[in-house]
Amino acid sequence: MSTAVAQAPHTTGARGSRALVLGLGLVAALLLLVLVLGLSIAVGAKPVPLADVWSAWRDPDGSYVSTVVASRVPRTQLGLLVGAALAVAGVVIQGLTRNPLGDPGLLGVNAGASASLVVTAAVLGGAAGRTVWAAVPGALLAAAAVYLIGSGGRRATPVRLVLAGAAVSAVLVALVEAITLADPEVFDTYRSWVVGSLAGRPPSTVGSVLPFVVVGLVVCLLLARPLNALALGDEAATSLGLRAGRTRLLGAAGATLLCAAAVAAVGPIAFVGLAVPHVVRSFTGSDHRWLLPYCLVLGPVLLLAADVVGRVVARPGELPVGAVTAFVGAPFLIMAVRRGRVGL
Amino acid sequence: MSAPAVLSLGPSVVVRWRGRPVVVCVAALVVMLVAMLVTLSAGRLGISLAELPGVVAGSGSRAQEWVLWTSRLPRLLVGAAAGAAFAVSGAVFQSVTRNPLGSPDVIGLGAGAAAGAAAAGLVWPGVVPVPVGALIGAGIAIGAVYLGSGAGFRAPLRMVVVGIAVGAMSLAFVQLALARATREDAQVLAAYLNGSLAARAWSDVLLVVAALVVLLPVALVLTRPMQLVEMGDEVAVAVGVRADRVRTWAVVVGVLLTAAAVTVSGPIAFVALTAPQIARRLTRSTGPGMVAAACCGAAVLVVADLVAQYAVPGVVYPVGVVTAALGGVYLAFLLVREWRRSPA
């Protein structure tokens, strides 16, 4: 998975045609994303024909349909941002730690971010608890705690990190529940957010997390080559002229920013960062120059599709998107374990 | 370790016993009883110790009678019995997997039982009784963990990671059931997500006590063979114990106990992990001490419920929040210790 690719002596022609195939695949993935974006706006309590979505969005005419569409647009934008953020963060975490089980949800980062947001909201009031900055310290602290517990002063294996993540998450989730249950005001704000949901988020959310997601994505996408070098091991990477420490720092900063922004926007959502890179890797191999763009596109596809499914399966209610991604993504964890190479 | 004393009743009945486990059991039961009395007397509707004998004898006011017989006593008894059931199930599984991390709550069994209970109660009501649903759910979960790990019960760490995936999927299913349910049902069954002892009835007491009465003796009979199997299959076979059969029986007992406990209390986290370990430490025994584990489990859950109800004035938490916080810390401690001990 994350180990070095044994570069077979490709002819330039074979490499070129592979790039062509992967490039075309990326275009197909983009088309898929457009389709899912359309579905995300079309499907709901009041379905809109897919054909009408575009016109109703471009030229709002005050009709009922265009009002419905306008009300679903922020939710769809949110899904786009968060899906991309989580999938890219997942792939960067996996690359940095050479850990196929890297996922912000599994490694406690999401729980740390949510605990930090809820604590901020309880102390400083609800509005402060929606800013991305409030999520950053918790995300960092949780990641550090998981790493310390998982390594126990020695080398951290993927499985140990996941177990440490489960322990840290359990404590932090209990903290979140203790605070939200004790404070009715906070509880009201966080009821749907705690389980990870695109529904019912204030309209200003998109604007407030957008800059963070963009910065995080740019940082991570620029790291494609250094991450490839890092996959060869620190020593090999250094001999190739890579400053491994700087790559780690930048990658960790970018991934933390993405996780913090995603959690601040929609709550803790697990398994997107695990499942998407695993699927993508199966056809791109471990070259981050392809992995990262594919994850950027297919992350939102998974999250938005999960959100659409969540709206359909539980009518008249709605299943939070976090539950759907858990159901779809958890089997990838089992697959990764079965395939081995996770420190067992 | 002190040599076991021998209690002879006539020529044919000889019971070996050691003093320390008896002391531990008595101490745990005393702690539990004190916590029960404190719980009964706490709060605005509490019955003071001085009044308690009168209320028990039937000379209290109607309100006091209601508090004792309808409100608080069933909750206390369900807590004690469910705690004991979780603990014995934990002791059994920890013995089978030869690892404290192999507890039913860590490997997703509790969550699976909760999903089964939610399915039987909410999604397809009337098809099977809720306890049977919980049993089916727990059975599916353990089957998924067994098959998913690819190595059966021989690789506890793998089981745990696969269990995290199975648990996540199970809880996602519970959320689906809750989202589809009508509001009143969902209020009651929300307990299946976290574990709660609120609003328990005598029928719940009956169910879990009956499960204990039937299954605890089976667990006791299994204790010695399991102790031998823990030493390795070869040792067990050499002394005439069929390891596979013992394991199968042990898993059946563990699954039944977990299903019974989850039916009445939801998937309360980490009691099955911590209680048998506390018992092992206190009794300084090597094998799975079923009775000591049961006593410790009962004490842990009753004390945790007391804390959940009265630690923060004016807020009543589900007991699962308290056990998750404490158990998460303990899990982290276990992980660090385990890493230190085992090479790499």
Coordinates of C-alpha atoms in Angstrom, one line a residue, chain A residues 5-163:
Chain A
V5 CA 6.5 1.3 -5.7
A6 CA 8.9 -1.0 -7.4
Q7 CA 9.4 1.0 -10.5
A8 CA 9.4 -1.4 -13.4
P9 CA 11.4 -0.3 -16.3
H10 CA 8.5 1.3 -18.1
T11 CA 8.9 2.4 -21.6
T12 CA 8.0 6.0 -22.1
G13 CA 5.1 4.9 -24.2
A14 CA 3.6 2.7 -21.6
R15 CA 4.0 5.4 -19.0
G16 CA 2.4 8.0 -21.3
S17 CA -0.6 5.8 -22.0
R18 CA -1.1 5.1 -18.3
A19 CA -1.1 8.8 -17.6
L20 CA -3.7 9.2 -20.4
V21 CA -5.9 6.6 -18.8
L22 CA -5.6 8.1 -15.4
G23 CA -6.2 11.6 -16.8
L24 CA -9.4 10.4 -18.5
G25 CA -10.4 8.6 -15.3
L26 CA -10.0 11.9 -13.5
V27 CA -12.3 13.6 -16.0
A28 CA -14.8 10.8 -15.5
A29 CA -14.6 11.3 -11.7
L30 CA -15.3 15.0 -12.3
L31 CA -18.4 14.2 -14.3
L32 CA -19.5 11.8 -11.5
L33 CA -19.0 14.7 -9.1
V34 CA -21.2 16.9 -11.2
L35 CA -23.9 14.2 -11.3
V36 CA -23.8 13.8 -7.5
L37 CA -23.9 17.6 -7.0
G38 CA -27.0 17.6 -9.1
L39 CA -28.6 14.8 -7.1
S40 CA -27.7 16.4 -3.9
I41 CA -29.8 19.4 -4.9
A42 CA -32.5 17.4 -6.6
V43 CA -33.3 14.8 -4.0
G44 CA -35.2 15.6 -0.8
A45 CA -38.6 15.9 0.8
K46 CA -39.6 17.9 -2.3
P47 CA -37.8 16.3 -5.3
V48 CA -36.8 18.5 -8.1
P49 CA -36.3 17.0 -11.6
L50 CA -32.6 16.8 -12.3
A51 CA -33.0 18.7 -15.6
D52 CA -34.5 21.7 -13.8
V53 CA -31.7 22.0 -11.2
W54 CA -29.3 24.0 -13.3
S55 CA -31.9 26.5 -14.6
A56 CA -33.5 27.0 -11.2
W57 CA -30.1 27.6 -9.7
R58 CA -28.8 30.0 -12.4
D59 CA -32.0 32.0 -12.9
P60 CA -34.0 32.1 -9.6
D61 CA -37.5 33.1 -10.6
G62 CA -39.0 33.1 -7.2
S63 CA -40.9 30.0 -7.9
Y64 CA -41.3 27.2 -5.4
V65 CA -38.8 25.0 -7.2
S66 CA -36.1 27.7 -7.2
T67 CA -36.6 28.4 -3.5
V68 CA -36.2 24.7 -2.8
V69 CA -33.0 24.6 -4.9
A70 CA -31.6 27.7 -3.2
S71 CA -32.2 26.2 0.2
R72 CA -30.3 23.0 -0.7
V73 CA -27.3 24.8 -2.3
P74 CA -25.5 25.7 0.9
R75 CA -25.8 22.1 2.1
T76 CA -24.3 20.8 -1.2
Q77 CA -21.5 23.3 -1.0
L78 CA -20.7 22.2 2.5
G79 CA -20.6 18.5 1.4
L80 CA -18.3 19.5 -1.4
L81 CA -15.8 21.2 0.9
V82 CA -16.0 18.7 3.7
G83 CA -15.7 15.7 1.5
A84 CA -12.6 17.1 -0.2
A85 CA -11.1 18.1 3.1
L86 CA -11.5 14.8 4.8
A87 CA -10.4 12.6 1.9
V88 CA -7.3 14.7 1.3
A89 CA -6.5 14.9 5.0
G90 CA -6.8 11.1 5.1
V91 CA -4.4 10.5 2.3
V92 CA -1.9 13.0 3.7
I93 CA -2.1 11.4 7.2
Q94 CA -1.6 7.9 5.6
G95 CA 1.4 9.2 3.6
L96 CA 3.0 11.0 6.5
T97 CA 2.7 8.2 9.0
R98 CA 3.1 5.4 6.4
N99 CA 0.0 4.0 7.9
P100 CA -2.8 2.6 5.7
L101 CA -5.3 3.0 8.6
G102 CA -4.8 6.8 8.8
D103 CA -8.1 8.5 9.1
P104 CA -9.0 11.7 11.0
G105 CA -11.9 9.9 12.6
L106 CA -10.1 6.7 13.6
L107 CA -7.1 8.6 15.0
G108 CA -9.1 10.8 17.3
V109 CA -8.4 14.1 15.5
N110 CA -12.1 14.6 14.8
A111 CA -13.1 13.9 18.4
G112 CA -10.4 16.3 19.6
A113 CA -11.7 19.0 17.3
S114 CA -15.3 18.5 18.4
A115 CA -14.3 18.5 22.1
S116 CA -12.4 21.7 21.6
L117 CA -15.3 23.4 19.8
V118 CA -17.8 22.3 22.5
V119 CA -15.6 23.5 25.3
T120 CA -15.2 26.8 23.6
A121 CA -18.9 27.1 23.0
A122 CA -19.6 26.3 26.7
V123 CA -17.1 28.9 28.0
L124 CA -17.3 31.7 25.5
G125 CA -20.8 31.2 24.0
G126 CA -22.2 29.4 21.0
A127 CA -20.8 31.7 18.3
A128 CA -17.2 31.2 19.3
G129 CA -17.7 27.5 19.1
R130 CA -18.3 27.6 15.4
T131 CA -15.0 29.1 14.3
V132 CA -12.4 26.9 12.8
W133 CA -9.7 28.3 15.1
A134 CA -11.6 26.9 18.1
A135 CA -11.3 23.4 16.6
V136 CA -7.5 23.5 15.9
P137 CA -6.0 23.2 19.4
G138 CA -8.2 20.1 20.3
A139 CA -7.3 18.5 17.0
L140 CA -3.6 19.0 17.6
L141 CA -3.8 17.9 21.2
A142 CA -5.8 14.7 20.4
A143 CA -3.4 13.8 17.5
A144 CA -0.4 14.2 19.9
A145 CA -2.1 12.2 22.6
V146 CA -2.9 9.4 20.2
Y147 CA 0.6 9.4 18.9
L148 CA 2.1 9.2 22.3
I149 CA -0.2 6.5 23.6
G150 CA 0.1 4.6 20.3
S151 CA 3.8 4.6 20.2
G152 CA 4.4 4.1 24.0
G153 CA 7.9 5.6 23.5
R154 CA 8.6 3.3 20.6
R155 CA 7.6 2.8 17.0
A156 CA 3.9 3.3 16.5
T157 CA 2.3 0.7 14.4
P158 CA -1.0 1.4 12.5
V159 CA -3.0 -0.9 14.7
R160 CA -1.7 0.6 17.9
L161 CA -2.5 4.1 16.6
V162 CA -6.1 3.0 15.8
L163 CA -6.5 1.5 19.3

